[in-house]
PDB file of C-alpha atoms and ligand atoms in Angstrom:
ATOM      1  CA  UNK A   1    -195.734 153.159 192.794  1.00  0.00           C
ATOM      2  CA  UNK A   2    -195.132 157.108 192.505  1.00  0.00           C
ATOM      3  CA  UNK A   3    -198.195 158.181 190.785  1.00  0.00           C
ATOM      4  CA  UNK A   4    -201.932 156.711 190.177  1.00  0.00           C
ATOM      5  CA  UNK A   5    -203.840 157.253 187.015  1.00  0.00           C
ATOM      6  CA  UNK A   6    -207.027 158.930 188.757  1.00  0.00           C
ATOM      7  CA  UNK A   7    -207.222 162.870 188.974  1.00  0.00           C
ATOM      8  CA  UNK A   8    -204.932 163.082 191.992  1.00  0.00           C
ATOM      9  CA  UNK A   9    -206.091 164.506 195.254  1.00  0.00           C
ATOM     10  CA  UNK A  10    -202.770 164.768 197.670  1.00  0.00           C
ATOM     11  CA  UNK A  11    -199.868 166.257 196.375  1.00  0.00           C
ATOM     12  CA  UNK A  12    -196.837 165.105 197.829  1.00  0.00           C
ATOM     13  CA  UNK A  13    -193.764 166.769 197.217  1.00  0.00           C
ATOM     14  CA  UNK A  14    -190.155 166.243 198.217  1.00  0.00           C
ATOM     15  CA  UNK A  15    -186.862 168.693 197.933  1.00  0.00           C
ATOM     16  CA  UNK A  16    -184.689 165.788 196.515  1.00  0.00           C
ATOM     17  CA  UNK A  17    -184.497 162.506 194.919  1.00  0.00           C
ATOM     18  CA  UNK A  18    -182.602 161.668 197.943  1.00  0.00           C
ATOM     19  CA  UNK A  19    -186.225 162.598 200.047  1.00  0.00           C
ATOM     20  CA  UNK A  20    -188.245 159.423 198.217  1.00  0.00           C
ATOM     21  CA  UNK A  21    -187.687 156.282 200.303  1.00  0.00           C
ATOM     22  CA  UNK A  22    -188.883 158.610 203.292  1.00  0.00           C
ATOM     23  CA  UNK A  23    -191.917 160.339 201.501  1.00  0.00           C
ATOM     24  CA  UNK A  24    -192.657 156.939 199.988  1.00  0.00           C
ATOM     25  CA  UNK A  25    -194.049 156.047 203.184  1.00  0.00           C
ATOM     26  CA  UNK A  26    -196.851 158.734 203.046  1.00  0.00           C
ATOM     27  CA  UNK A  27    -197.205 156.987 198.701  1.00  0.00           C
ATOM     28  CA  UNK A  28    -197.806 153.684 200.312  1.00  0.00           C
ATOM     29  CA  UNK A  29    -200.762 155.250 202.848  1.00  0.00           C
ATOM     30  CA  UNK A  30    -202.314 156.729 200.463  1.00  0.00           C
ATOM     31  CA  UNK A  31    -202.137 154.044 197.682  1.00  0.00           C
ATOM     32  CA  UNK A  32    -203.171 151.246 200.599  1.00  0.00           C
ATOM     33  CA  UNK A  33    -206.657 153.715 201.105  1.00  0.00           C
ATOM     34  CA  UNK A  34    -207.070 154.153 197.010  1.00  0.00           C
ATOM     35  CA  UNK A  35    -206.814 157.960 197.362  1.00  0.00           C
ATOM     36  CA  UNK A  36    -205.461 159.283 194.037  1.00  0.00           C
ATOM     37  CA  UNK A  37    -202.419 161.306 194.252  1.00  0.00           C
ATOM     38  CA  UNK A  38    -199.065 162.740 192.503  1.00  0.00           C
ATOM     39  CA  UNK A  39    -195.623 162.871 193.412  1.00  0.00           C
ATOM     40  CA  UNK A  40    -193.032 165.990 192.279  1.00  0.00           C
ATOM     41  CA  UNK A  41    -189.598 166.482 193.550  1.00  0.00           C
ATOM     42  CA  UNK A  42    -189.803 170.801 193.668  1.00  0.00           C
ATOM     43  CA  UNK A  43    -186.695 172.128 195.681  1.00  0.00           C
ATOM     44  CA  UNK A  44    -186.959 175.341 197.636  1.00  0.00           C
ATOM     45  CA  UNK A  45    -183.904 176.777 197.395  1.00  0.00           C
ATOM     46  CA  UNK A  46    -182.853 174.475 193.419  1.00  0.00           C
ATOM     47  CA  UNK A  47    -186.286 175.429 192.223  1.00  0.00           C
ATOM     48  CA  UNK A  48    -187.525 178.024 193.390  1.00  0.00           C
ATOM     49  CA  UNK A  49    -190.239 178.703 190.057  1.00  0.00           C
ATOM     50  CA  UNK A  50    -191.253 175.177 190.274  1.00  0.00           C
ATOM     51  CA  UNK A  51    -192.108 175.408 193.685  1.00  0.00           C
ATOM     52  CA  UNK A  52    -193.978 179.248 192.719  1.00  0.00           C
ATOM     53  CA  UNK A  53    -195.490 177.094 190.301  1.00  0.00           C
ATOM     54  CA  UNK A  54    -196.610 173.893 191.658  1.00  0.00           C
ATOM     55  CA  UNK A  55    -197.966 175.599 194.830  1.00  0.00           C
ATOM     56  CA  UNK A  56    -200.322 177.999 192.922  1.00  0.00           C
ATOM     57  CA  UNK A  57    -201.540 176.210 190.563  1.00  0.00           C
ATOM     58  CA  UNK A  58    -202.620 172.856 193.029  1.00  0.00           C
ATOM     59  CA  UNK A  59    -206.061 173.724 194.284  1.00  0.00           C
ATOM     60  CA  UNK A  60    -207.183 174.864 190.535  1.00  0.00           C
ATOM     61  CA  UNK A  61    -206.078 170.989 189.624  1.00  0.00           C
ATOM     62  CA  UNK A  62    -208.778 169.727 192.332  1.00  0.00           C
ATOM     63  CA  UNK A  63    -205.613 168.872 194.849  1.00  0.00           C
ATOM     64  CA  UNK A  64    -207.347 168.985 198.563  1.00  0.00           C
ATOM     65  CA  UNK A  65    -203.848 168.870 200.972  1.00  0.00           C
ATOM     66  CA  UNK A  66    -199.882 168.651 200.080  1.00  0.00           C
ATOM     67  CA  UNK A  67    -197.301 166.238 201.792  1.00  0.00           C
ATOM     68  CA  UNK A  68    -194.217 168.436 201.783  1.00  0.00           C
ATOM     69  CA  UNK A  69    -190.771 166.492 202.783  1.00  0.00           C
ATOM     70  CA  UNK A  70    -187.252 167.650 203.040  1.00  0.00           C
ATOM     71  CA  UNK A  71    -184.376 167.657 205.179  1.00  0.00           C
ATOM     72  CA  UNK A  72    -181.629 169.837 206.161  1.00  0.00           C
ATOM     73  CA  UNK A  73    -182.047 173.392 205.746  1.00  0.00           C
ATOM     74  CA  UNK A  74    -186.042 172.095 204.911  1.00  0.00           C
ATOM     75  CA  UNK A  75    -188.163 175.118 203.503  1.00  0.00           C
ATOM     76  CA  UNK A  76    -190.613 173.409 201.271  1.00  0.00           C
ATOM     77  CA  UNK A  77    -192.666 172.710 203.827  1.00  0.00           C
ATOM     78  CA  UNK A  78    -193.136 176.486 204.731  1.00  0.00           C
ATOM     79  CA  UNK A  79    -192.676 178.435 201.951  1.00  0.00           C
ATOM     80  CA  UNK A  80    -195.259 176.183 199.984  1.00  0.00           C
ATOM     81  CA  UNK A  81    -198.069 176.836 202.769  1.00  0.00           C
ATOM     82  CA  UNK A  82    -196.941 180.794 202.286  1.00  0.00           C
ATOM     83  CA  UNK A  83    -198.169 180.489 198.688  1.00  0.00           C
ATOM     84  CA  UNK A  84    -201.579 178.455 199.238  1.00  0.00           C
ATOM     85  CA  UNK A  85    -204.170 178.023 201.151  1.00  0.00           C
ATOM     86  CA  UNK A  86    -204.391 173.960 200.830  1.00  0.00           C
ATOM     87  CA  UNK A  87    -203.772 171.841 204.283  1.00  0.00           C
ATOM     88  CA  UNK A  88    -199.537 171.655 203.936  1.00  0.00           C
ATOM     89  CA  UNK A  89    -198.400 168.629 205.835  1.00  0.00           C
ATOM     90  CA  UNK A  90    -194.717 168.816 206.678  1.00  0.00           C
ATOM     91  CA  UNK A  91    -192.487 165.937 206.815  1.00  0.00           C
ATOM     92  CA  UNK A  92    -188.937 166.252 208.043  1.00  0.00           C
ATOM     93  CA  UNK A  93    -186.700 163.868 206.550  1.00  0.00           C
ATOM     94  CA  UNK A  94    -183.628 162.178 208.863  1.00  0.00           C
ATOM     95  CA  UNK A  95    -180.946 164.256 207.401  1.00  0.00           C
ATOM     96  CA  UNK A  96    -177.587 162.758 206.863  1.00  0.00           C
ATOM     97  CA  UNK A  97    -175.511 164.938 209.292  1.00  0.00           C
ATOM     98  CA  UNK A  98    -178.072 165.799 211.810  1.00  0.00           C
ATOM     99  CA  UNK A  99    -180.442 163.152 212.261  1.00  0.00           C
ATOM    100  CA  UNK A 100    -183.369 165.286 210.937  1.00  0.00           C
ATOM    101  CA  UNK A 101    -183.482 167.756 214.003  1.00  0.00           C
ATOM    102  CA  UNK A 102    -182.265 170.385 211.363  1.00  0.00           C
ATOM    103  CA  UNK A 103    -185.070 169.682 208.680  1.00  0.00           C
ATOM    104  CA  UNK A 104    -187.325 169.450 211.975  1.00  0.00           C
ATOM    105  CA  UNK A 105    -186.119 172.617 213.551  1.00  0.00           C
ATOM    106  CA  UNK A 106    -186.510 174.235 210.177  1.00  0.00           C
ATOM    107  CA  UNK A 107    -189.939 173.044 209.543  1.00  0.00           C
ATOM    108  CA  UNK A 108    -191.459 173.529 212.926  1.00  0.00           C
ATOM    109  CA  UNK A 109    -191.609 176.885 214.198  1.00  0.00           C
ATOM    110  CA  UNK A 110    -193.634 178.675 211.688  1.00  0.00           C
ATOM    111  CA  UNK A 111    -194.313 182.520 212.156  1.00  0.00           C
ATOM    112  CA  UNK A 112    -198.329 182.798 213.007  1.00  0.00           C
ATOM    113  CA  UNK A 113    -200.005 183.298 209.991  1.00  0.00           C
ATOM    114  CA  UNK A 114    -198.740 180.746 207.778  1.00  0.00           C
ATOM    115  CA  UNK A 115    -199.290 177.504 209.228  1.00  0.00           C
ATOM    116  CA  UNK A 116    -197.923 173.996 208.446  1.00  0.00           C
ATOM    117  CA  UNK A 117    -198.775 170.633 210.183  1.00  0.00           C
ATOM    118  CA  UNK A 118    -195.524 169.212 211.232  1.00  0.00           C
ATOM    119  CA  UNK A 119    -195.206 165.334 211.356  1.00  0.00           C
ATOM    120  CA  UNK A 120    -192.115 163.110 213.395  1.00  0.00           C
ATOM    121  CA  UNK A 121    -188.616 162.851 211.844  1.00  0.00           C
ATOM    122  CA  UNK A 122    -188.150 160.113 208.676  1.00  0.00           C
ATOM    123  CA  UNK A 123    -190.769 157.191 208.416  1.00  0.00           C
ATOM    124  CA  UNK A 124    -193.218 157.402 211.082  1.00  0.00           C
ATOM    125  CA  UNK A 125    -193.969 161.274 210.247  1.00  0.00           C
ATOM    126  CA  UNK A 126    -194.440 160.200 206.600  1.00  0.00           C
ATOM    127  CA  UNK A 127    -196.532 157.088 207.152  1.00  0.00           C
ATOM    128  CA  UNK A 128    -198.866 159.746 209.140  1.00  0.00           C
ATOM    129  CA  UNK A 129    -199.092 162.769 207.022  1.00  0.00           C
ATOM    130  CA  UNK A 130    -200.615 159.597 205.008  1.00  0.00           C
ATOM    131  CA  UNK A 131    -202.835 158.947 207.530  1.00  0.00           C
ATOM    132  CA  UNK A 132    -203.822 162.762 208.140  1.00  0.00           C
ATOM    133  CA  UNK A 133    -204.655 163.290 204.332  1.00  0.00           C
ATOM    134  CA  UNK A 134    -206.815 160.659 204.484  1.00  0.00           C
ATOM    135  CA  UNK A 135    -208.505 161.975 207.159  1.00  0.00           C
ATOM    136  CA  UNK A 136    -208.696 165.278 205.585  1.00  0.00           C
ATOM    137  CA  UNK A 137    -210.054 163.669 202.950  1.00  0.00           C
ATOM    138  CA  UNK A 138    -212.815 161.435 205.139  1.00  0.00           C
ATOM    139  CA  UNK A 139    -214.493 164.445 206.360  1.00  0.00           C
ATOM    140  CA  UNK A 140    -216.053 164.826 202.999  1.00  0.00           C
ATOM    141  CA  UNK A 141    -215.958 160.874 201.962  1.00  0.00           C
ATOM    142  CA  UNK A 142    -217.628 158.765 204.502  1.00  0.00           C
ATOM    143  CA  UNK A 143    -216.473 155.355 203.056  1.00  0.00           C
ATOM    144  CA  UNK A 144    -212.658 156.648 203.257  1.00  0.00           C
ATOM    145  CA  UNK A 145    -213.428 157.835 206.996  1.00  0.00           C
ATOM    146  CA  UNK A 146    -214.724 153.938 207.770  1.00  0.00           C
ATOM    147  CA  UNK A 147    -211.819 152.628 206.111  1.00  0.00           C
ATOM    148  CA  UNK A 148    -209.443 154.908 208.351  1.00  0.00           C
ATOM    149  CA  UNK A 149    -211.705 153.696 210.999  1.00  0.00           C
ATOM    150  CA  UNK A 150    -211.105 149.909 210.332  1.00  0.00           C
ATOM    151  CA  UNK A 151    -207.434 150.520 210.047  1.00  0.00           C
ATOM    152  CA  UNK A 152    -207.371 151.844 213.531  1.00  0.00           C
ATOM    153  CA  UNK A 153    -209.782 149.020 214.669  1.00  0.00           C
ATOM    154  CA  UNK A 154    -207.205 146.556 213.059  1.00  0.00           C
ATOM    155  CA  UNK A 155    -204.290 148.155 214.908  1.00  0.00           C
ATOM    156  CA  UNK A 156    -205.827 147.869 218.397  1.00  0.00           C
ATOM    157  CA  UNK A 157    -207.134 144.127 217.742  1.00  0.00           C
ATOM    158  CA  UNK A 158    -203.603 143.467 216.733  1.00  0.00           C
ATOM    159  CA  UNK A 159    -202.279 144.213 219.901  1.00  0.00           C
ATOM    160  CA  UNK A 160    -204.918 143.139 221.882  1.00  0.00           C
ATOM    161  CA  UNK A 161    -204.819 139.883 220.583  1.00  0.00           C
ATOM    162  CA  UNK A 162    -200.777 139.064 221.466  1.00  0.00           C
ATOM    163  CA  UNK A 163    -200.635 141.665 224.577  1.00  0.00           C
ATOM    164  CA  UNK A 164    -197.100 139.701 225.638  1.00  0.00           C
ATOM    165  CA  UNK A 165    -193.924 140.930 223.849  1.00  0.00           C
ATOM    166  CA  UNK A 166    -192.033 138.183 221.922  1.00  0.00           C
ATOM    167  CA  UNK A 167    -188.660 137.134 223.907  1.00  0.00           C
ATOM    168  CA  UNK A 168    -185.732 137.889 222.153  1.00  0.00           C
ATOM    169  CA  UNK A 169    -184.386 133.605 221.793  1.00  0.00           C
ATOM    170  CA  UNK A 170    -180.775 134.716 223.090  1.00  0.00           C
ATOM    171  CA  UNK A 171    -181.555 136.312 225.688  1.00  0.00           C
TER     172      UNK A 171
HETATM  173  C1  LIG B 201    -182.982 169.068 200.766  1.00  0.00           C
HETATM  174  O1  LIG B 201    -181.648 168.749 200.858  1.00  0.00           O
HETATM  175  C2  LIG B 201    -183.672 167.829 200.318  1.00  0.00           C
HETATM  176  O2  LIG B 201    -184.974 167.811 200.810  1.00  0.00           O
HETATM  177  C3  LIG B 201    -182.839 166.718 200.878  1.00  0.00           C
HETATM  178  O3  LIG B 201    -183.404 166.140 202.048  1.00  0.00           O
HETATM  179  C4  LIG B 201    -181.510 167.397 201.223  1.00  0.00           C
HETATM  180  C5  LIG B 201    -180.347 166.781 200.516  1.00  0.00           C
HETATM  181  O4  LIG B 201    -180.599 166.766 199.130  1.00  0.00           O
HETATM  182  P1  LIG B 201    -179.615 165.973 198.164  1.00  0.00           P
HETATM  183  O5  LIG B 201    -178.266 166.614 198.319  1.00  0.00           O
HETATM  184  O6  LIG B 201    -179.617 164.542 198.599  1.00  0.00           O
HETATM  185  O7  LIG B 201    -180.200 166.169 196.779  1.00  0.00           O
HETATM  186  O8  LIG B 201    -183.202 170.095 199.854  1.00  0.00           O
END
């Protein structure tokens, strides 16, 4: 799934086709909380207008907070919180030659002013910018903030309730 039919309220936006199986994390969050939301690939530095574009025009089309995702030299992130006021939430994606400590690095250290919400490296960051949005989004929606609550009641009873790690058989 890379869109959903209702008006969408995150936007989450990637620098490359490459970006998706990463950002698709943050699609699968949101989708598994029914929050409505869009997906656009808009490249910093390939294009630029889009980006100008998207950016501006996002709270007029009722979006409340953008997932932003790249890797390498990663300036979405940034340069789309310098051109809106919306809640940017950053995802660096594992870059090919670096590991993602580039598209971290690049992401990160934001002058004051301008700032953007900075998740982990690949997956895990993705999976909670998710998470974040909907929380954004629960301030103002009380069932979505007991959902989010559930979902962290369900990860604590899941550990609670095999505390013992699994042996590995060959060992
Ligand atoms: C960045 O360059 C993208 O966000 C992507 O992570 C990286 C590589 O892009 P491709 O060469 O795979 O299109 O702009």
């Amino acid at each position: 799934m890379t869109e959903t039919n209702a008006a969408p309220l995150v936007g989450i936006i990637m620098g490359s086709q490459s970006d998706w199986p990463t950002l698709g994390k943050a699609a699968e969050t949101l989708r598994d909380f029914d929050v409505p939301f869009e997906t656009r690939i808009v490249s910093a530095h390939r294009t630029p207008q889009l980006l100008y574009d998207y950016t501006n025009g996002a709270a007029n089309r009722g979006i409340q907070c953008i997932i932003a995702g790249a890797g390498g030299a990663a300036h979405l992130p940034g340069m789309a919180s310098a051109m809106t006021t919306l809640p940017v939430l950053a995802v660096p994606v594992k870059s090919r030659v670096l590991n993602g400590v580039d598209s971290l690095l690049s992401i990160v250290q934001m002058p004051a002013g301008i700032p953007t919400a900075t998740f982990a490296i690949g997956d895990a960051g993705a999976t909670n910018a998710g998470l974040f949005a909907v929380s954004i989004l629960g301030l103002q929606d009380h069932d979505l903030a007991k959902r989010l609550a559930n979902y962290r009641e369900a990860l604590r009873q899941k550990i609670e309730s095999s505390p013992s790690p699994v042996l590995d058989p060959d060992s």
